PDB file of C-alpha atoms in Angstrom:
ATOM      1  CA  UNK D   1      15.518  90.000 -39.506  1.00 39.00           C
ATOM      2  CA  UNK D   2      14.419  86.556 -40.634  1.00 41.00           C
ATOM      3  CA  UNK D   3      13.126  84.118 -38.058  1.00 38.00           C
ATOM      4  CA  UNK D   4      14.752  80.683 -38.058  1.00 38.00           C
ATOM      5  CA  UNK D   5      12.335  77.845 -38.625  1.00 39.00           C
ATOM      6  CA  UNK D   6      12.336  75.219 -35.888  1.00 35.00           C
ATOM      7  CA  UNK D   7      12.265  71.741 -37.381  1.00 40.00           C
ATOM      8  CA  UNK D   8      10.267  69.716 -34.832  1.00 42.00           C
ATOM      9  CA  UNK D   9      10.679  66.554 -36.910  1.00 48.00           C
ATOM     10  CA  UNK D  10      13.818  65.861 -34.863  1.00 42.00           C
ATOM     11  CA  UNK D  11      11.798  65.505 -31.667  1.00 42.00           C
ATOM     12  CA  UNK D  12       9.324  63.264 -33.466  1.00 49.00           C
ATOM     13  CA  UNK D  13      12.248  61.105 -34.625  1.00 49.00           C
ATOM     14  CA  UNK D  14      13.627  60.918 -31.066  1.00 46.00           C
ATOM     15  CA  UNK D  15      10.195  59.874 -29.801  1.00 50.00           C
ATOM     16  CA  UNK D  16      10.035  57.178 -32.457  1.00 53.00           C
ATOM     17  CA  UNK D  17      13.528  56.017 -31.491  1.00 52.00           C
ATOM     18  CA  UNK D  18      12.411  55.836 -27.856  1.00 54.00           C
ATOM     19  CA  UNK D  19       9.526  53.608 -28.868  1.00 59.00           C
ATOM     20  CA  UNK D  20      11.922  51.485 -30.909  1.00 57.00           C
ATOM     21  CA  UNK D  21      14.181  51.135 -27.860  1.00 57.00           C
ATOM     22  CA  UNK D  22      11.279  49.793 -25.822  1.00 60.00           C
ATOM     23  CA  UNK D  23      10.301  47.432 -28.654  1.00 62.00           C
ATOM     24  CA  UNK D  24      13.853  46.097 -28.730  1.00 60.00           C
ATOM     25  CA  UNK D  25      13.780  45.670 -24.953  1.00 61.00           C
ATOM     26  CA  UNK D  26      10.509  43.735 -25.168  1.00 61.00           C
ATOM     27  CA  UNK D  27      11.991  41.456 -27.818  1.00 67.00           C
ATOM     28  CA  UNK D  28      15.091  40.806 -25.690  1.00 63.00           C
ATOM     29  CA  UNK D  29      12.912  40.208 -22.621  1.00 66.00           C
ATOM     30  CA  UNK D  30      10.828  37.653 -24.514  1.00 64.00           C
ATOM     31  CA  UNK D  31      13.961  35.932 -25.800  1.00 70.00           C
ATOM     32  CA  UNK D  32      15.466  35.793 -22.309  1.00 64.00           C
ATOM     33  CA  UNK D  33      12.245  34.352 -20.898  1.00 65.00           C
ATOM     34  CA  UNK D  34      12.137  31.675 -23.600  1.00 68.00           C
ATOM     35  CA  UNK D  35      15.780  30.788 -22.969  1.00 65.00           C
ATOM     36  CA  UNK D  36      15.218  30.635 -19.212  1.00 61.00           C
ATOM     37  CA  UNK D  37      12.180  28.395 -19.713  1.00 62.00           C
ATOM     38  CA  UNK D  38      14.214  25.977 -21.792  1.00 63.00           C
ATOM     39  CA  UNK D  39      17.054  25.882 -19.230  1.00 57.00           C
ATOM     40  CA  UNK D  40      14.587  25.347 -16.358  1.00 56.00           C
ATOM     41  CA  UNK D  41      12.964  22.510 -18.295  1.00 55.00           C
ATOM     42  CA  UNK D  42      16.323  20.850 -18.915  1.00 53.00           C
ATOM     43  CA  UNK D  43      17.342  21.191 -15.256  1.00 53.00           C
ATOM     44  CA  UNK D  44      14.058  19.626 -14.112  1.00 50.00           C
ATOM     45  CA  UNK D  45      14.524  16.733 -16.516  1.00 50.00           C
ATOM     46  CA  UNK D  46      18.107  16.225 -15.277  1.00 46.00           C
ATOM     47  CA  UNK D  47      16.955  16.069 -11.648  1.00 45.00           C
ATOM     48  CA  UNK D  48      14.320  13.495 -12.536  1.00 49.00           C
ATOM     49  CA  UNK D  49      16.874  11.373 -14.359  1.00 49.00           C
ATOM     50  CA  UNK D  50      19.199  11.537 -11.351  1.00 42.00           C
ATOM     51  CA  UNK D  51      16.484  10.432  -8.918  1.00 46.00           C
ATOM     52  CA  UNK D  52      15.524   7.520 -11.180  1.00 52.00           C
ATOM     53  CA  UNK D  53      19.123   6.370 -11.495  1.00 53.00           C
ATOM     54  CA  UNK D  54      20.419   7.521  -8.116  1.00 50.00           C
ATOM     55  CA  UNK D  55      20.424   4.084  -6.501  1.00 45.00           C
ATOM     56  CA  UNK D  56      23.193   2.853  -8.787  1.00 45.00           C
ATOM     57  CA  UNK D  57      25.547   5.689  -7.861  1.00 48.00           C
ATOM     58  CA  UNK D  58      28.271   5.115  -5.302  1.00 48.00           C
ATOM     59  CA  UNK D  59      27.819   6.625  -1.832  1.00 49.00           C
ATOM     60  CA  UNK D  60      30.534   9.249  -2.307  1.00 49.00           C
ATOM     61  CA  UNK D  61      29.322  10.183  -5.775  1.00 47.00           C
ATOM     62  CA  UNK D  62      25.706  10.372  -4.622  1.00 45.00           C
ATOM     63  CA  UNK D  63      26.633  12.580  -1.690  1.00 48.00           C
ATOM     64  CA  UNK D  64      28.595  14.934  -3.931  1.00 45.00           C
ATOM     65  CA  UNK D  65      25.770  15.112  -6.450  1.00 42.00           C
ATOM     66  CA  UNK D  66      23.199  15.686  -3.716  1.00 42.00           C
ATOM     67  CA  UNK D  67      25.330  18.541  -2.365  1.00 45.00           C
ATOM     68  CA  UNK D  68      25.479  20.041  -5.823  1.00 42.00           C
ATOM     69  CA  UNK D  69      21.698  19.796  -6.166  1.00 40.00           C
ATOM     70  CA  UNK D  70      21.237  21.483  -2.806  1.00 42.00           C
ATOM     71  CA  UNK D  71      23.481  24.353  -3.899  1.00 38.00           C
ATOM     72  CA  UNK D  72      21.523  24.682  -7.145  1.00 43.00           C
ATOM     73  CA  UNK D  73      18.249  24.731  -5.216  1.00 43.00           C
ATOM     74  CA  UNK D  74      19.518  27.484  -2.908  1.00 39.00           C
ATOM     75  CA  UNK D  75      20.602  29.608  -5.852  1.00 43.00           C
ATOM     76  CA  UNK D  76      17.268  28.973  -7.536  1.00 77.00           C
ATOM     77  CA  UNK D  77      15.500  30.153  -4.388  1.00 89.00           C
ATOM     78  CA  UNK D  78      17.381  33.463  -4.549  1.00 93.00           C
ATOM     79  CA  UNK D  79      16.496  33.792  -8.209  1.00 95.00           C
ATOM     80  CA  UNK D  80      12.815  33.234  -7.468  1.00 95.00           C
ATOM     81  CA  UNK D  81      12.844  35.839  -4.692  1.00 97.00           C
ATOM     82  CA  UNK D  82      14.526  38.359  -6.994  1.00 97.00           C
ATOM     83  CA  UNK D  83      11.871  37.745  -9.651  1.00 97.00           C
ATOM     84  CA  UNK D  84       9.040  37.996  -7.131  1.00 98.00           C
ATOM     85  CA  UNK D  85      10.413  41.242  -5.718  1.00 98.00           C
ATOM     86  CA  UNK D  86      10.689  42.639  -9.241  1.00 98.00           C
ATOM     87  CA  UNK D  87       7.073  41.642  -9.922  1.00 98.00           C
ATOM     88  CA  UNK D  88       5.982  43.314  -6.675  1.00 98.00           C
ATOM     89  CA  UNK D  89       7.628  46.585  -7.747  1.00 98.00           C
ATOM     90  CA  UNK D  90       5.879  46.361 -11.110  1.00 98.00           C
ATOM     91  CA  UNK D  91       2.537  45.640  -9.423  1.00 98.00           C
ATOM     92  CA  UNK D  92       2.871  48.764  -7.306  1.00 98.00           C
ATOM     93  CA  UNK D  93       3.848  50.908 -10.286  1.00 98.00           C
ATOM     94  CA  UNK D  94       0.790  49.678 -12.197  1.00 98.00           C
ATOM     95  CA  UNK D  95      -1.467  50.550  -9.260  1.00 98.00           C
ATOM     96  CA  UNK D  96       0.019  54.028  -8.869  1.00 97.00           C
ATOM     97  CA  UNK D  97      -0.237  54.868 -12.564  1.00 97.00           C
ATOM     98  CA  UNK D  98      -3.838  53.638 -12.710  1.00 97.00           C
ATOM     99  CA  UNK D  99      -4.709  55.732  -9.670  1.00 97.00           C
ATOM    100  CA  UNK D 100      -2.979  58.738 -11.212  1.00 96.00           C
ATOM    101  CA  UNK D 101      -4.812  58.298 -14.519  1.00 97.00           C
ATOM    102  CA  UNK D 102      -8.160  58.574 -12.711  1.00 96.00           C
ATOM    103  CA  UNK D 103      -7.318  61.861 -10.971  1.00 96.00           C
ATOM    104  CA  UNK D 104      -9.328  64.751 -12.496  1.00 96.00           C
ATOM    105  CA  UNK D 105      -6.310  67.053 -12.883  1.00 94.00           C
ATOM    106  CA  UNK D 106      -4.492  64.266 -14.764  1.00 94.00           C
ATOM    107  CA  UNK D 107      -7.209  62.836 -17.027  1.00 93.00           C
ATOM    108  CA  UNK D 108      -8.480  66.331 -17.892  1.00 93.00           C
ATOM    109  CA  UNK D 109      -5.005  67.868 -18.047  1.00 89.00           C
ATOM    110  CA  UNK D 110      -1.959  67.653 -20.293  1.00 86.00           C
ATOM    111  CA  UNK D 111      -2.590  65.090 -23.030  1.00 88.00           C
ATOM    112  CA  UNK D 112       1.066  64.119 -23.352  1.00 85.00           C
ATOM    113  CA  UNK D 113       1.180  63.167 -19.668  1.00 88.00           C
ATOM    114  CA  UNK D 114      -2.027  61.159 -20.108  1.00 90.00           C
ATOM    115  CA  UNK D 115      -0.511  59.306 -23.067  1.00 88.00           C
ATOM    116  CA  UNK D 116       2.742  58.694 -21.187  1.00 89.00           C
ATOM    117  CA  UNK D 117       0.859  57.200 -18.219  1.00 93.00           C
ATOM    118  CA  UNK D 118      -1.159  54.898 -20.478  1.00 93.00           C
ATOM    119  CA  UNK D 119       1.919  53.678 -22.371  1.00 90.00           C
ATOM    120  CA  UNK D 120       3.998  53.272 -19.226  1.00 93.00           C
ATOM    121  CA  UNK D 121       1.247  51.334 -17.439  1.00 95.00           C
ATOM    122  CA  UNK D 122       1.106  48.860 -20.328  1.00 93.00           C
ATOM    123  CA  UNK D 123       4.888  48.432 -20.199  1.00 91.00           C
ATOM    124  CA  UNK D 124       4.835  47.774 -16.457  1.00 95.00           C
ATOM    125  CA  UNK D 125       2.113  45.175 -16.995  1.00 95.00           C
ATOM    126  CA  UNK D 126       4.324  43.417 -19.530  1.00 92.00           C
ATOM    127  CA  UNK D 127       7.276  43.514 -17.129  1.00 94.00           C
ATOM    128  CA  UNK D 128       5.226  42.097 -14.240  1.00 96.00           C
ATOM    129  CA  UNK D 129       4.023  39.292 -16.496  1.00 94.00           C
ATOM    130  CA  UNK D 130       7.583  38.479 -17.588  1.00 92.00           C
ATOM    131  CA  UNK D 131       8.941  38.387 -14.029  1.00 95.00           C
ATOM    132  CA  UNK D 132       6.052  36.250 -12.767  1.00 96.00           C
ATOM    133  CA  UNK D 133       6.354  33.863 -15.699  1.00 92.00           C
ATOM    134  CA  UNK D 134      10.038  33.366 -14.932  1.00 92.00           C
ATOM    135  CA  UNK D 135       9.295  32.886 -11.219  1.00 93.00           C
ATOM    136  CA  UNK D 136       6.684  30.189 -11.839  1.00 92.00           C
ATOM    137  CA  UNK D 137       8.844  28.440 -14.419  1.00 88.00           C
ATOM    138  CA  UNK D 138      11.607  28.333 -11.816  1.00 87.00           C
ATOM    139  CA  UNK D 139       9.252  26.513  -9.456  1.00 88.00           C
ATOM    140  CA  UNK D 140       8.099  29.510  -7.406  1.00 93.00           C
ATOM    141  CA  UNK D 141       4.801  31.318  -7.033  1.00 96.00           C
ATOM    142  CA  UNK D 142       3.670  34.371  -8.923  1.00 97.00           C
ATOM    143  CA  UNK D 143       3.743  37.586  -6.911  1.00 98.00           C
ATOM    144  CA  UNK D 144       0.523  39.549  -7.376  1.00 98.00           C
ATOM    145  CA  UNK D 145       0.926  41.834  -4.354  1.00 98.00           C
ATOM    146  CA  UNK D 146       2.748  45.196  -4.313  1.00 98.00           C
ATOM    147  CA  UNK D 147       6.194  45.725  -2.839  1.00 98.00           C
ATOM    148  CA  UNK D 148       5.524  46.140   0.916  1.00 97.00           C
ATOM    149  CA  UNK D 149       8.168  48.791   1.578  1.00 97.00           C
ATOM    150  CA  UNK D 150       7.150  51.127  -1.219  1.00 97.00           C
ATOM    151  CA  UNK D 151       3.442  50.379  -0.834  1.00 98.00           C
ATOM    152  CA  UNK D 152       3.775  52.055   2.554  1.00 97.00           C
ATOM    153  CA  UNK D 153       5.531  55.026   0.929  1.00 96.00           C
ATOM    154  CA  UNK D 154       2.736  55.328  -1.631  1.00 97.00           C
ATOM    155  CA  UNK D 155       0.019  55.027   1.034  1.00 96.00           C
ATOM    156  CA  UNK D 156       1.599  57.872   2.958  1.00 96.00           C
ATOM    157  CA  UNK D 157       2.043  60.046  -0.150  1.00 96.00           C
ATOM    158  CA  UNK D 158      -1.359  59.621  -1.838  1.00 93.00           C
ATOM    159  CA  UNK D 159      -3.414  61.843   0.525  1.00 93.00           C
ATOM    160  CA  UNK D 160      -1.078  64.775  -0.156  1.00 95.00           C
ATOM    161  CA  UNK D 161      -1.175  64.524  -3.960  1.00 96.00           C
ATOM    162  CA  UNK D 162      -2.820  67.642  -5.353  1.00 95.00           C
ATOM    163  CA  UNK D 163      -1.026  68.439  -8.615  1.00 95.00           C
ATOM    164  CA  UNK D 164       0.587  66.742 -11.625  1.00 93.00           C
ATOM    165  CA  UNK D 165       3.971  67.599 -10.080  1.00 94.00           C
ATOM    166  CA  UNK D 166       3.073  65.511  -7.021  1.00 96.00           C
ATOM    167  CA  UNK D 167       2.202  62.547  -9.257  1.00 96.00           C
ATOM    168  CA  UNK D 168       5.441  62.920 -11.231  1.00 95.00           C
ATOM    169  CA  UNK D 169       7.524  63.068  -8.042  1.00 96.00           C
ATOM    170  CA  UNK D 170       6.007  59.814  -6.734  1.00 97.00           C
ATOM    171  CA  UNK D 171       6.376  58.090 -10.110  1.00 97.00           C
ATOM    172  CA  UNK D 172      10.063  59.096 -10.257  1.00 97.00           C
ATOM    173  CA  UNK D 173      10.624  57.368  -6.919  1.00 97.00           C
ATOM    174  CA  UNK D 174       9.091  54.114  -8.158  1.00 97.00           C
ATOM    175  CA  UNK D 175      10.826  54.158 -11.549  1.00 97.00           C
ATOM    176  CA  UNK D 176      14.149  54.850  -9.867  1.00 98.00           C
ATOM    177  CA  UNK D 177      13.892  51.985  -7.377  1.00 98.00           C
ATOM    178  CA  UNK D 178      12.862  49.670 -10.227  1.00 98.00           C
ATOM    179  CA  UNK D 179      15.832  50.688 -12.393  1.00 97.00           C
ATOM    180  CA  UNK D 180      18.279  50.465  -9.479  1.00 98.00           C
ATOM    181  CA  UNK D 181      16.945  47.089  -8.337  1.00 98.00           C
ATOM    182  CA  UNK D 182      17.026  45.454 -11.764  1.00 98.00           C
ATOM    183  CA  UNK D 183      20.467  46.865 -12.487  1.00 97.00           C
ATOM    184  CA  UNK D 184      21.752  45.295  -9.274  1.00 98.00           C
ATOM    185  CA  UNK D 185      19.839  42.054  -9.938  1.00 97.00           C
ATOM    186  CA  UNK D 186      21.914  41.547 -13.088  1.00 96.00           C
ATOM    187  CA  UNK D 187      24.884  40.747 -10.847  1.00 95.00           C
ATOM    188  CA  UNK D 188      22.856  38.778  -8.287  1.00 95.00           C
ATOM    189  CA  UNK D 189      20.980  36.132 -10.268  1.00 95.00           C
ATOM    190  CA  UNK D 190      22.605  32.854 -11.179  1.00 91.00           C
ATOM    191  CA  UNK D 191      22.011  32.384 -14.901  1.00 89.00           C
ATOM    192  CA  UNK D 192      22.797  34.238 -18.099  1.00 90.00           C
ATOM    193  CA  UNK D 193      19.135  34.029 -19.074  1.00 89.00           C
ATOM    194  CA  UNK D 194      17.962  35.848 -15.943  1.00 92.00           C
ATOM    195  CA  UNK D 195      20.747  38.403 -16.243  1.00 93.00           C
ATOM    196  CA  UNK D 196      19.521  39.103 -19.754  1.00 90.00           C
ATOM    197  CA  UNK D 197      15.944  39.393 -18.500  1.00 92.00           C
ATOM    198  CA  UNK D 198      16.791  41.975 -15.831  1.00 95.00           C
ATOM    199  CA  UNK D 199      19.196  43.804 -18.127  1.00 93.00           C
ATOM    200  CA  UNK D 200      16.476  44.218 -20.752  1.00 91.00           C
ATOM    201  CA  UNK D 201      13.949  45.743 -18.336  1.00 93.00           C
ATOM    202  CA  UNK D 202      16.265  48.030 -16.326  1.00 95.00           C
ATOM    203  CA  UNK D 203      16.920  50.541 -19.152  1.00 92.00           C
ATOM    204  CA  UNK D 204      13.199  50.866 -19.861  1.00 91.00           C
ATOM    205  CA  UNK D 205      12.588  51.901 -16.248  1.00 94.00           C
ATOM    206  CA  UNK D 206      15.550  54.271 -16.448  1.00 94.00           C
ATOM    207  CA  UNK D 207      14.025  55.762 -19.580  1.00 90.00           C
ATOM    208  CA  UNK D 208      10.725  56.282 -17.742  1.00 92.00           C
ATOM    209  CA  UNK D 209      12.596  58.110 -14.984  1.00 94.00           C
ATOM    210  CA  UNK D 210      14.475  60.275 -17.483  1.00 90.00           C
ATOM    211  CA  UNK D 211      11.222  61.319 -19.133  1.00 88.00           C
ATOM    212  CA  UNK D 212       9.626  62.089 -15.777  1.00 91.00           C
ATOM    213  CA  UNK D 213      12.634  64.151 -14.667  1.00 91.00           C
ATOM    214  CA  UNK D 214      12.291  66.262 -17.811  1.00 87.00           C
ATOM    215  CA  UNK D 215       8.547  66.676 -17.215  1.00 88.00           C
ATOM    216  CA  UNK D 216       9.227  67.568 -13.577  1.00 89.00           C
ATOM    217  CA  UNK D 217      11.651  70.317 -14.630  1.00 86.00           C
ATOM    218  CA  UNK D 218       9.141  71.797 -17.083  1.00 85.00           C
ATOM    219  CA  UNK D 219       6.369  71.725 -14.483  1.00 86.00           C
ATOM    220  CA  UNK D 220       8.632  73.427 -11.940  1.00 83.00           C
ATOM    221  CA  UNK D 221       9.429  76.138 -14.487  1.00 79.00           C
ATOM    222  CA  UNK D 222       5.730  76.708 -15.291  1.00 80.00           C
ATOM    223  CA  UNK D 223       6.349  75.453 -18.826  1.00 76.00           C
ATOM    224  CA  UNK D 224       3.460  72.997 -19.055  1.00 77.00           C
ATOM    225  CA  UNK D 225       2.841  74.034 -22.641  1.00 72.00           C
ATOM    226  CA  UNK D 226       6.215  72.564 -23.619  1.00 69.00           C
ATOM    227  CA  UNK D 227       5.173  69.103 -22.412  1.00 75.00           C
ATOM    228  CA  UNK D 228       4.070  68.142 -25.887  1.00 69.00           C
ATOM    229  CA  UNK D 229       5.093  66.109 -28.920  1.00 68.00           C
ATOM    230  CA  UNK D 230       6.218  67.908 -30.973  1.00 72.00           C
ATOM    231  CA  UNK D 231       7.292  70.755 -28.683  1.00 71.00           C
ATOM    232  CA  UNK D 232       8.670  74.239 -29.223  1.00 68.00           C
ATOM    233  CA  UNK D 233      12.373  73.396 -29.120  1.00 71.00           C
ATOM    234  CA  UNK D 234      13.461  77.037 -29.101  1.00 72.00           C
ATOM    235  CA  UNK D 235      11.641  77.638 -25.806  1.00 76.00           C
ATOM    236  CA  UNK D 236      13.122  74.667 -23.961  1.00 76.00           C
ATOM    237  CA  UNK D 237      15.429  75.613 -21.058  1.00 76.00           C
ATOM    238  CA  UNK D 238      19.161  75.010 -21.414  1.00 71.00           C
ATOM    239  CA  UNK D 239      19.036  72.107 -18.970  1.00 70.00           C
ATOM    240  CA  UNK D 240      16.453  70.217 -21.047  1.00 69.00           C
ATOM    241  CA  UNK D 241      19.122  68.031 -22.592  1.00 69.00           C
ATOM    242  CA  UNK D 242      20.708  66.921 -19.337  1.00 77.00           C
ATOM    243  CA  UNK D 243      18.120  67.014 -16.550  1.00 82.00           C
ATOM    244  CA  UNK D 244      16.832  63.559 -17.468  1.00 80.00           C
ATOM    245  CA  UNK D 245      20.249  61.880 -17.225  1.00 83.00           C
ATOM    246  CA  UNK D 246      21.863  63.047 -13.985  1.00 85.00           C
ATOM    247  CA  UNK D 247      23.970  59.891 -13.580  1.00 86.00           C
ATOM    248  CA  UNK D 248      26.800  58.775 -15.853  1.00 83.00           C
ATOM    249  CA  UNK D 249      26.372  55.244 -14.466  1.00 89.00           C
ATOM    250  CA  UNK D 250      23.093  54.141 -12.972  1.00 94.00           C
ATOM    251  CA  UNK D 251      23.405  53.861  -9.160  1.00 95.00           C
ATOM    252  CA  UNK D 252      22.317  50.801  -7.181  1.00 97.00           C
ATOM    253  CA  UNK D 253      22.668  52.005  -3.577  1.00 97.00           C
ATOM    254  CA  UNK D 254      18.884  52.327  -3.360  1.00 97.00           C
ATOM    255  CA  UNK D 255      18.111  48.914  -4.862  1.00 98.00           C
ATOM    256  CA  UNK D 256      15.628  46.723  -3.045  1.00 98.00           C
ATOM    257  CA  UNK D 257      17.011  43.491  -1.545  1.00 98.00           C
ATOM    258  CA  UNK D 258      15.893  40.369  -3.364  1.00 97.00           C
ATOM    259  CA  UNK D 259      13.738  39.243  -0.420  1.00 97.00           C
ATOM    260  CA  UNK D 260      11.810  42.512  -0.057  1.00 98.00           C
ATOM    261  CA  UNK D 261       8.842  41.553  -2.212  1.00 98.00           C
ATOM    262  CA  UNK D 262       9.177  37.769  -2.178  1.00 97.00           C
ATOM    263  CA  UNK D 263       6.094  35.636  -1.619  1.00 97.00           C
ATOM    264  CA  UNK D 264       5.957  34.687   2.058  1.00 89.00           C
TER     265      UNK D 264
END
C-alpha cells in the first residue's frame, strides 16, 4: 500500500503568513503612533493659542472653554494611565522571556521554542516602546517598571519552574492578560488613534497565546518532537487545529484596570 506524502510546505506557508500578520500589525502600530503624535501636537498648539487669547473671551465663554479643557485633560490622564499600564505589562513579559531564555533546559532544549522566545521578546520590546512613546507624547512619563500585580505572580512562580511546560504556562498567563487588557482598552481610550494602537497590538499577543497553547498541548502529550517547523503533520493530535483558539471572541473579564501599572 502506498504511503501518502505529507506536504509540509503548508505549515511553512502558515508560519510565513503569521510573520506577515505581525509585520502588518507593526505597520499599523507605527501609523497609529504617528497619527496620535500629530493629534497631540495639534491639541497642545490649540491650548497655547487659547491661553494667549483667553483674556479677550467673555466670562461665560471662557468658563465653558475652561470646563472643556478640564474634561479633555481628565480623559488624557486616563489615556496616559492605560498606556503606562500596557507598557508595564510589556516590561514584565520582556523580563520573563529573557529569564526563560537563560534557563539551561530552554537554551539547550527545543530550538523552535528558543526561536519563538527570541522573536516574541523582540515584539514585546517594540510594543513597550510604542506604548511609552504614546504616553510621553500625551504629556505623561514613560513606564519602565513591570506591572506590579503580575510581577508578584511571576515572583511567586519562578522558584517552582523546572521544565519547559512551566515556562509555557507562565508565558500563557502574561500573553493572555496582555491580549485581554488591550482588547478592553480599545473601548476605554478617548481617541481613534489610540484605539487603533491598542487594536493593532492585541491580536499579536493573542497570537502568542495561541502558539503557546499549541506548544503546551504537545508538551503535555509528550510530543516535543512535533514542536518544529516544518513538523510531521500526520502525527499531530486531532485537537491541534483548535487548542490554540479556545474562544470565539476574545474575553476581557481578566483585563487589567488602566491604573494598575500607571506611573505613581
